[in-house]
Amino acid sequence: MGEYFKELFGGTKSLVVGLGITIKHMVKPVVTLQYPHESLKMSARFRGHIELLGDEETGASKCVVCGMCQRACPSGCIALAGEKPEGAKKKVLTSYVLDFTKCSLCGQCVESCKFGAITFSKEYNLAGPRKEAYIFDLKKRLEERSG
Amino acid sequence: MMFIPEPLRLLAFVVGIIAFIALNAAYLVWLERKVAGHIQRRIGPKEVGPFGLLQPLADGLKLMSKQLLVPKGVDPYLFKVAPLLVLVPAVMSFVTIPFSENLVARNIDIGLLVIFAFASVNVMGLLLGGWGSANKYAVISAARCVSQNVAYEIPMLITVITMIMVTHTMNLNEIVMQQDGSLLNWYIFRLSASPLMPVAFLIFFTCSLAETNRAPFDLGEAESELIAGYHTEYSGMGFGVFFMGEYANIIIGCSLATILFLGGWQCPLGLYPGWWWFLAKVYLLIFCVMWIRWTYPRTTLWGLLNLSWKYLIPISLVNLLLTGAMIKLWPLLKTFLMGAS
Amino acid sequence: MISLFTAEGLAGLFFLFIVAVTISGGLIAINSIRLPRAISGLALCFVGLAGLYYYLNSPFVAVMEMLIYVGAVCVTIVFAIMLADPGDEERIGHQSAISAPVSFGVGALLFWGMAILGVNTMWPVAAAKINDGSVKAIGHSLLTTYSMVFELISVVLLLAIIGSLVLARAGRDKS
Amino acid sequence: MSDLARSQNQETFVLNLGPQHPATHGVLRVKLTMDGEYIVEAEPVLGYIHRMHEKMGENRTWAQFMPNTARLDYLGALSYNHGYVKVVEQAMGIEVPERAEYIRVITVELNRIASHLLWFGAFVLDLGGFTPLLYAFDDREHILDLLESVTGARLTFCYFRFGGLYNDIDDDFVTGSRAFIKRLRKRMPDYHNLVTKNIILITRLKDIGILPGEMCRKYGATGPVLRGSGVDYDVRKNEPYSVYPELDFDVPVYSECDSMARYMVRMDEMEQSMRIIEQALDKLPAGPIMPEKVPKILKPEPGDYYSAVEAPRGTFGIRVVSDGTNKAYRLKLRSPTFSNLSLFGEASQGMLLADALALMGSLDLVIPEIDR
Amino acid sequence: MNILNLSNILEVYLVIAALLFGMGIYGLLHRRTLIGMLISSELILAAASLNFMTFSRFLAPDPTTGQIFTLFIMGIAAAEAAIALSIIIAVYRNYKSIDTEDVAGLQG
C-alpha cells in the first residue's frame, strides 16, 4: 500500500516538475534566429565552396595551373585548363570550373594549393532551381569581382 | 428573445456553433503552434500576417485546395463519412453547453448525458476512418483509440456520477447556477461535498485528455509509431475535418470540466458573470492541455490501462463512496456542529 | 391543419426526416454486402430510432440509445469485424437462389401482417397518466418497482463481461 | 506470413516499418511480422542508402578518403576521422605531436556530447516528447558553433590530418568550450527533471527491451548498448589510444540491460566527456599541431593494419590492407550501429510495437553508418 | 390527417416498428455471416423497443414502464452483442470463417 502511494505521489510530482520546467522555458526569450530576415555570421574558417583569389595588384588569378587541386579533389569536381602564352614563363589560367553539385566541401583543394590561389567563400545559403546553377565558372566570378 | 421562434433560434445556434468550432479549430492550431514554439524557445508561426495570425487561413486554404485522395481498396463512402462522424457529434454536443445563463442552444434536463451520448459516437468515426483506410497503421491506431476510449470512459463516468450525486441534476445550467457566489462554491473547492473534489477534477481532466486522444495519451496518432494513426490516408479536407473534430472535442472536454468544477460562467470575483468568464476558463484549460502535450512523452497502451485501472478507477470509486457518505453525513455533522455552537 | 412555418410544422417535417433516416439506415444494414457499411447503416438506424424516442417524449431513452447502441454495440460489432475480418459477403459462402426471395417474402409478410394488425386494431383510449415519464420518474420506478430486474440486469451484464472474456481468452490459448 | 507464424496458427500480418518511417531516422526498413500489436518477428532490411564507402576507399588515395569517414556517421564525424587517421598513422609510422592529440580528444569529446545530445532529443521524440529535442538542439548548436570555428564545417568535419590537424585552435575556442561546459552542466538538471525522472518515461523504458550481456556479445554490440548491459568495455580504457590514458574519466556501466540503462549510460557519458574536455583543456600543451615531416605522398608499407576508436555509438574499427601504393588494397569498416542493429531482430521478439520502437531508439541508429 | 402531424399518431410508430421487424427477419434469413445475422437481430430488438416505447407513450397509464423495458432491452442487447461477438471471434479462430455454412459442424 505504501509503495502504491509512493508511486502515485512520486509520479505526480515528476509530472508537475516537468510542467514547471517547460513553463520556465516558455517565459524565457527565444533562442532561434529568424533566418531569412536575419542572416547568420559565418565563422572566419567557414568552408564554403571555393573561390579563386586574385593578385592584389593586377587582379589576375594567382593560379599557375599546376593541377594539384584537381588531383587532390576526391570527388573530381574541379576542371581547370591553362595555356602557356608565347614568351611567358608561367602558365596562365584559361578556365577554372567547379562542379559544386559533386563537391563535398572537404577543403583538400585549398590545402593542396601551394600558391594561395584558392580560398573558401563564405557563401552558405545557396539555392537554385537548376543543377546548372551550381556549375561555377570561378574564373568568370573572379573577373566579375575584380573588374 | 421571446418572439424568435424556437427552430430559428436553434438554427442560429447551430450555425453559430459551427462557426465557433471552425474559428476555434483554426485559431487553436495557431495557439498550439505558438505555445509549442515558445515552450521550445522558438517563435512559432510569424510570416503570414502580424504574429502569424493569418496562418490558419493559409493552412485552411491549403487544405481545402488539396485533393481528397481516396486510396485504392477502401470503401469510398465510409472513408468520406468517417471524418463527419467525428465532427458532427462534436457539433451536436455543443447544443447543450451553456456559454452563459441565456447563451445556450437547448437547455435540457439531461444535458450532461447528451454530451456523453454524442461523444460516444466519436469512437465510431475514428474506428470507421481508421479501418476504412485499408492501412495497417490506421487499423492499429483505430484499435488503440477504441480501447483507450472505452477504458477511460469508466473513471470519467464514475466521476460524472459523483458529480450528479452532488449536484442532483444533469442540467448543465443548473450545475453552474449552484456554483454561484464565492470561489469556494466552485465544485473543485467544495470540500464539504467530498474531500477529494480537486482529485476528482484531476481525474476528470486526465480522462478527458485520454478521451480526446491528446498527449500524453495520443496513442492513436503516435507519429513515431503509427505515422499519423487513423488519419494517415486522409488528405485535404478529410484530414481537416478530423482535425476540427479533434479540437472541437478538446473544447467540449474543457467546457465540461469548467462547468462541472470551475463554476462555468460564474465569476470568482463577484463581478458580473458572463460568457467571457466561461471562455476564459475554457481557454485556460485548453492552454493546460497544450502545455501538457508539449511537456510529456507519450504513454503506451499498457501504461495507459495501468493508470486507468490502478489509479483512476480506484480513486474515483473511493471518491464516489466518500461523496455518498458525505451526502448522508454532512447534514448530520452540520446540525451537530450547529447544536454545539 | 398545421402550417409548415411554425414550430410544430418544422417539428413534423423533422419527424419525417427522422423516419427516413431510420428506414434507410435499416435498409442499408440489411442490404449491404460490405459488413462495415451494414454497421454504419445500423448506426444510422439507431440514430433515427433515438430521434423517434425523442418524439415519444423520452429524451432520456433517446440519449441512452445513442450511448449504448451507437457508442457501444456498434463499436463492438465493428471491432469484431476487425478481429474476424470476414471480408465482403460476396466472397464467402454459397446460398441457394431461392433464399433471397423466400426470406424477402417472409419478411414482407411479417411486416404486412403486423402493420395491418397495428393499424386496424382499435387501441383503447389512453388512460390518465400517473406520472410524466421524466428521468426522475424513471429513476424512481427503477429503484422501487423494478429494482429486482435492475439488479438482475447488472448480474447479466457482469456475466456477459466474464463470459466474453473467457470465450475470447479460450480462443487465444488454443492458437 | 512467416512459416513459423503460420505453423503456430497465429493471426499475423506483415507491417513494413520504413523505408520511410519517422521512427527509423532515415531509410531503414524493418519488416515486422505482427500478431496484433505484438511483434512475432522483426527483420531489418538494409541497403537503401548504401554508398560503397569501402570500395571508394580502395579507389581513392589515402588523403582523398578522409572526407568519406565524416560521412559514415554524420553525427560523430570526428571519431571516424580519428579512427581513420589513426590507422594510417600507424601504417606510416607517423608520430603525432602532443598538442594535436589533445585537441583531437577535445574535439572528439565535444562531438560525442553533440551526438549524445541529438540522440537524447531524438530518442525522446521517438517516445512522443517533442520539446526536449529542441532544448537539446539548442545546446548542440553551441557545440557546432565551436567546432565550426575551428574546423570550418558544422557537421561533416574533415578536421584531422595524417600526423596532426588541419588547423590550430585559438583562445576563443578554449574559453568557448569552458563556457559551454558550464552551460551544459547547468542544463543537465533540467534534462533530468524534465525527462529522466518523468514517470511516463520511466514506465516506458524500465525493464523494456532487455538485452542480456550475452546477447550483446553474440551480436558484437558495442558502445553504450554494451555498457548498458553490464559489460565494462570501452576502447578508450581497454585499448587506450591518443592521450586518453593521461586523462581521468569513468566509464559508466549499468547492468539493468534495459532501455533505461542505455539511456543512463549516454547521459552519464556526456558528464564524463565534459570531465575529459575540462582536463584536456587544462593540460593542453603548446607546440606544433603537425609533425615536422609528413611525406607528401603516402605509400604505407605493404601490410595489414587495424585500429579502433570509441565512437559515440560504439567501437569503430577500421582495417586497411596496403599493397604499398597510394591507395588501399582493401579497406574494411567496422561500424558499431551495424552490430547494434543486428540485435533488434532477436531482441524485439514478443515485444509491443511501441516498446520495440523505444528499444530501437535506445540503440541510437544512424542509418548511413549501417549502410556505409 | 396532416402529414406534419404524423409524430402524434400511434399507428405511425407501429408501422415503422413492423417495418424494422420485417427487415430484421429478412436479414436474419438472408444474411450469410454470423455478424450479418447479429445486425439483423439488433434490428428486431429495436423494433420491439420501439413498440414498447410507443405503447408507453400513447396508451399506458404509467409512461415509465415502457421506457424501463426499453432500457432493459438495451442492457440485454449490449450483453447479447458482447457474448455473440466473442462467440463469433472464437468460432472464427477455429474455423477461419464466420459463414454459417462453414461452421455448420458446430451442431451436435
PDB file of N, CA and C in Angstrom, chain D residues 258-283:
ATOM      1  N   ASP D 258      18.236  -2.837 -19.681  1.00  0.00           N
ATOM      2  CA  ASP D 258      17.024  -2.349 -20.342  1.00  0.00           C
ATOM      3  C   ASP D 258      17.284  -1.019 -21.034  1.00  0.00           C
ATOM      4  N   SER D 259      16.253  -0.487 -21.651  1.00  0.00           N
ATOM      5  CA  SER D 259      16.412   0.770 -22.391  1.00  0.00           C
ATOM      6  C   SER D 259      16.837   1.896 -21.464  1.00  0.00           C
ATOM      7  N   MET D 260      16.327   1.859 -20.237  1.00  0.00           N
ATOM      8  CA  MET D 260      16.678   2.909 -19.287  1.00  0.00           C
ATOM      9  C   MET D 260      18.184   2.891 -19.021  1.00  0.00           C
ATOM     10  N   ALA D 261      18.767   1.686 -18.932  1.00  0.00           N
ATOM     11  CA  ALA D 261      20.206   1.594 -18.672  1.00  0.00           C
ATOM     12  C   ALA D 261      20.977   2.235 -19.813  1.00  0.00           C
ATOM     13  N   ARG D 262      20.567   1.956 -21.034  1.00  0.00           N
ATOM     14  CA  ARG D 262      21.275   2.551 -22.175  1.00  0.00           C
ATOM     15  C   ARG D 262      21.118   4.062 -22.179  1.00  0.00           C
ATOM     16  N   TYR D 263      19.903   4.481 -21.802  1.00  0.00           N
ATOM     17  CA  TYR D 263      19.665   5.923 -21.701  1.00  0.00           C
ATOM     18  C   TYR D 263      20.613   6.536 -20.673  1.00  0.00           C
ATOM     19  N   MET D 264      20.693   5.903 -19.504  1.00  0.00           N
ATOM     20  CA  MET D 264      21.519   6.462 -18.440  1.00  0.00           C
ATOM     21  C   MET D 264      22.995   6.453 -18.823  1.00  0.00           C
ATOM     22  N   VAL D 265      23.421   5.395 -19.515  1.00  0.00           N
ATOM     23  CA  VAL D 265      24.827   5.342 -19.928  1.00  0.00           C
ATOM     24  C   VAL D 265      25.161   6.569 -20.770  1.00  0.00           C
ATOM     25  N   ARG D 266      24.315   6.890 -21.698  1.00  0.00           N
ATOM     26  CA  ARG D 266      24.627   8.025 -22.569  1.00  0.00           C
ATOM     27  C   ARG D 266      24.575   9.331 -21.806  1.00  0.00           C
ATOM     28  N   MET D 267      23.583   9.449 -20.913  1.00  0.00           N
ATOM     29  CA  MET D 267      23.511  10.688 -20.149  1.00  0.00           C
ATOM     30  C   MET D 267      24.768  10.853 -19.300  1.00  0.00           C
ATOM     31  N   ASP D 268      25.223   9.740 -18.697  1.00  0.00           N
ATOM     32  CA  ASP D 268      26.423   9.827 -17.876  1.00  0.00           C
ATOM     33  C   ASP D 268      27.657  10.064 -18.732  1.00  0.00           C
ATOM     34  N   GLU D 269      27.642   9.503 -19.922  1.00  0.00           N
ATOM     35  CA  GLU D 269      28.801   9.705 -20.795  1.00  0.00           C
ATOM     36  C   GLU D 269      28.996  11.171 -21.129  1.00  0.00           C
ATOM     37  N   MET D 270      27.886  11.886 -21.244  1.00  0.00           N
ATOM     38  CA  MET D 270      28.016  13.315 -21.512  1.00  0.00           C
ATOM     39  C   MET D 270      28.769  13.992 -20.374  1.00  0.00           C
ATOM     40  N   GLU D 271      28.413  13.618 -19.137  1.00  0.00           N
ATOM     41  CA  GLU D 271      29.120  14.182 -17.986  1.00  0.00           C
ATOM     42  C   GLU D 271      30.606  13.841 -18.064  1.00  0.00           C
ATOM     43  N   GLN D 272      30.891  12.569 -18.368  1.00  0.00           N
ATOM     44  CA  GLN D 272      32.288  12.144 -18.418  1.00  0.00           C
ATOM     45  C   GLN D 272      33.036  12.893 -19.522  1.00  0.00           C
ATOM     46  N   SER D 273      32.372  13.077 -20.649  1.00  0.00           N
ATOM     47  CA  SER D 273      33.026  13.803 -21.739  1.00  0.00           C
ATOM     48  C   SER D 273      33.361  15.222 -21.302  1.00  0.00           C
ATOM     49  N   MET D 274      32.441  15.800 -20.537  1.00  0.00           N
ATOM     50  CA  MET D 274      32.726  17.153 -20.051  1.00  0.00           C
ATOM     51  C   MET D 274      33.959  17.149 -19.155  1.00  0.00           C
ATOM     52  N   ARG D 275      34.046  16.107 -18.320  1.00  0.00           N
ATOM     53  CA  ARG D 275      35.232  15.999 -17.455  1.00  0.00           C
ATOM     54  C   ARG D 275      36.496  15.891 -18.310  1.00  0.00           C
ATOM     55  N   ILE D 276      36.428  15.032 -19.332  1.00  0.00           N
ATOM     56  CA  ILE D 276      37.608  14.842 -20.186  1.00  0.00           C
ATOM     57  C   ILE D 276      38.008  16.160 -20.831  1.00  0.00           C
ATOM     58  N   ILE D 277      37.026  16.874 -21.347  1.00  0.00           N
ATOM     59  CA  ILE D 277      37.347  18.116 -22.048  1.00  0.00           C
ATOM     60  C   ILE D 277      38.001  19.109 -21.091  1.00  0.00           C
ATOM     61  N   GLU D 278      37.422  19.207 -19.892  1.00  0.00           N
ATOM     62  CA  GLU D 278      37.987  20.151 -18.927  1.00  0.00           C
ATOM     63  C   GLU D 278      39.448  19.835 -18.625  1.00  0.00           C
ATOM     64  N   GLN D 279      39.697  18.528 -18.372  1.00  0.00           N
ATOM     65  CA  GLN D 279      41.081  18.146 -18.067  1.00  0.00           C
ATOM     66  C   GLN D 279      41.987  18.415 -19.251  1.00  0.00           C
ATOM     67  N   ALA D 280      41.509  18.067 -20.435  1.00  0.00           N
ATOM     68  CA  ALA D 280      42.348  18.241 -21.614  1.00  0.00           C
ATOM     69  C   ALA D 280      42.636  19.711 -21.858  1.00  0.00           C
ATOM     70  N   LEU D 281      41.632  20.547 -21.604  1.00  0.00           N
ATOM     71  CA  LEU D 281      41.861  21.982 -21.782  1.00  0.00           C
ATOM     72  C   LEU D 281      42.899  22.479 -20.782  1.00  0.00           C
ATOM     73  N   ASP D 282      42.853  21.935 -19.560  1.00  0.00           N
ATOM     74  CA  ASP D 282      43.829  22.348 -18.553  1.00  0.00           C
ATOM     75  C   ASP D 282      45.241  21.919 -18.934  1.00  0.00           C
ATOM     76  N   LYS D 283      45.304  20.693 -19.476  1.00  0.00           N
ATOM     77  CA  LYS D 283      46.622  20.141 -19.739  1.00  0.00           C
ATOM     78  C   LYS D 283      47.168  20.519 -21.105  1.00  0.00           C
TER      79      LYS D 283
END
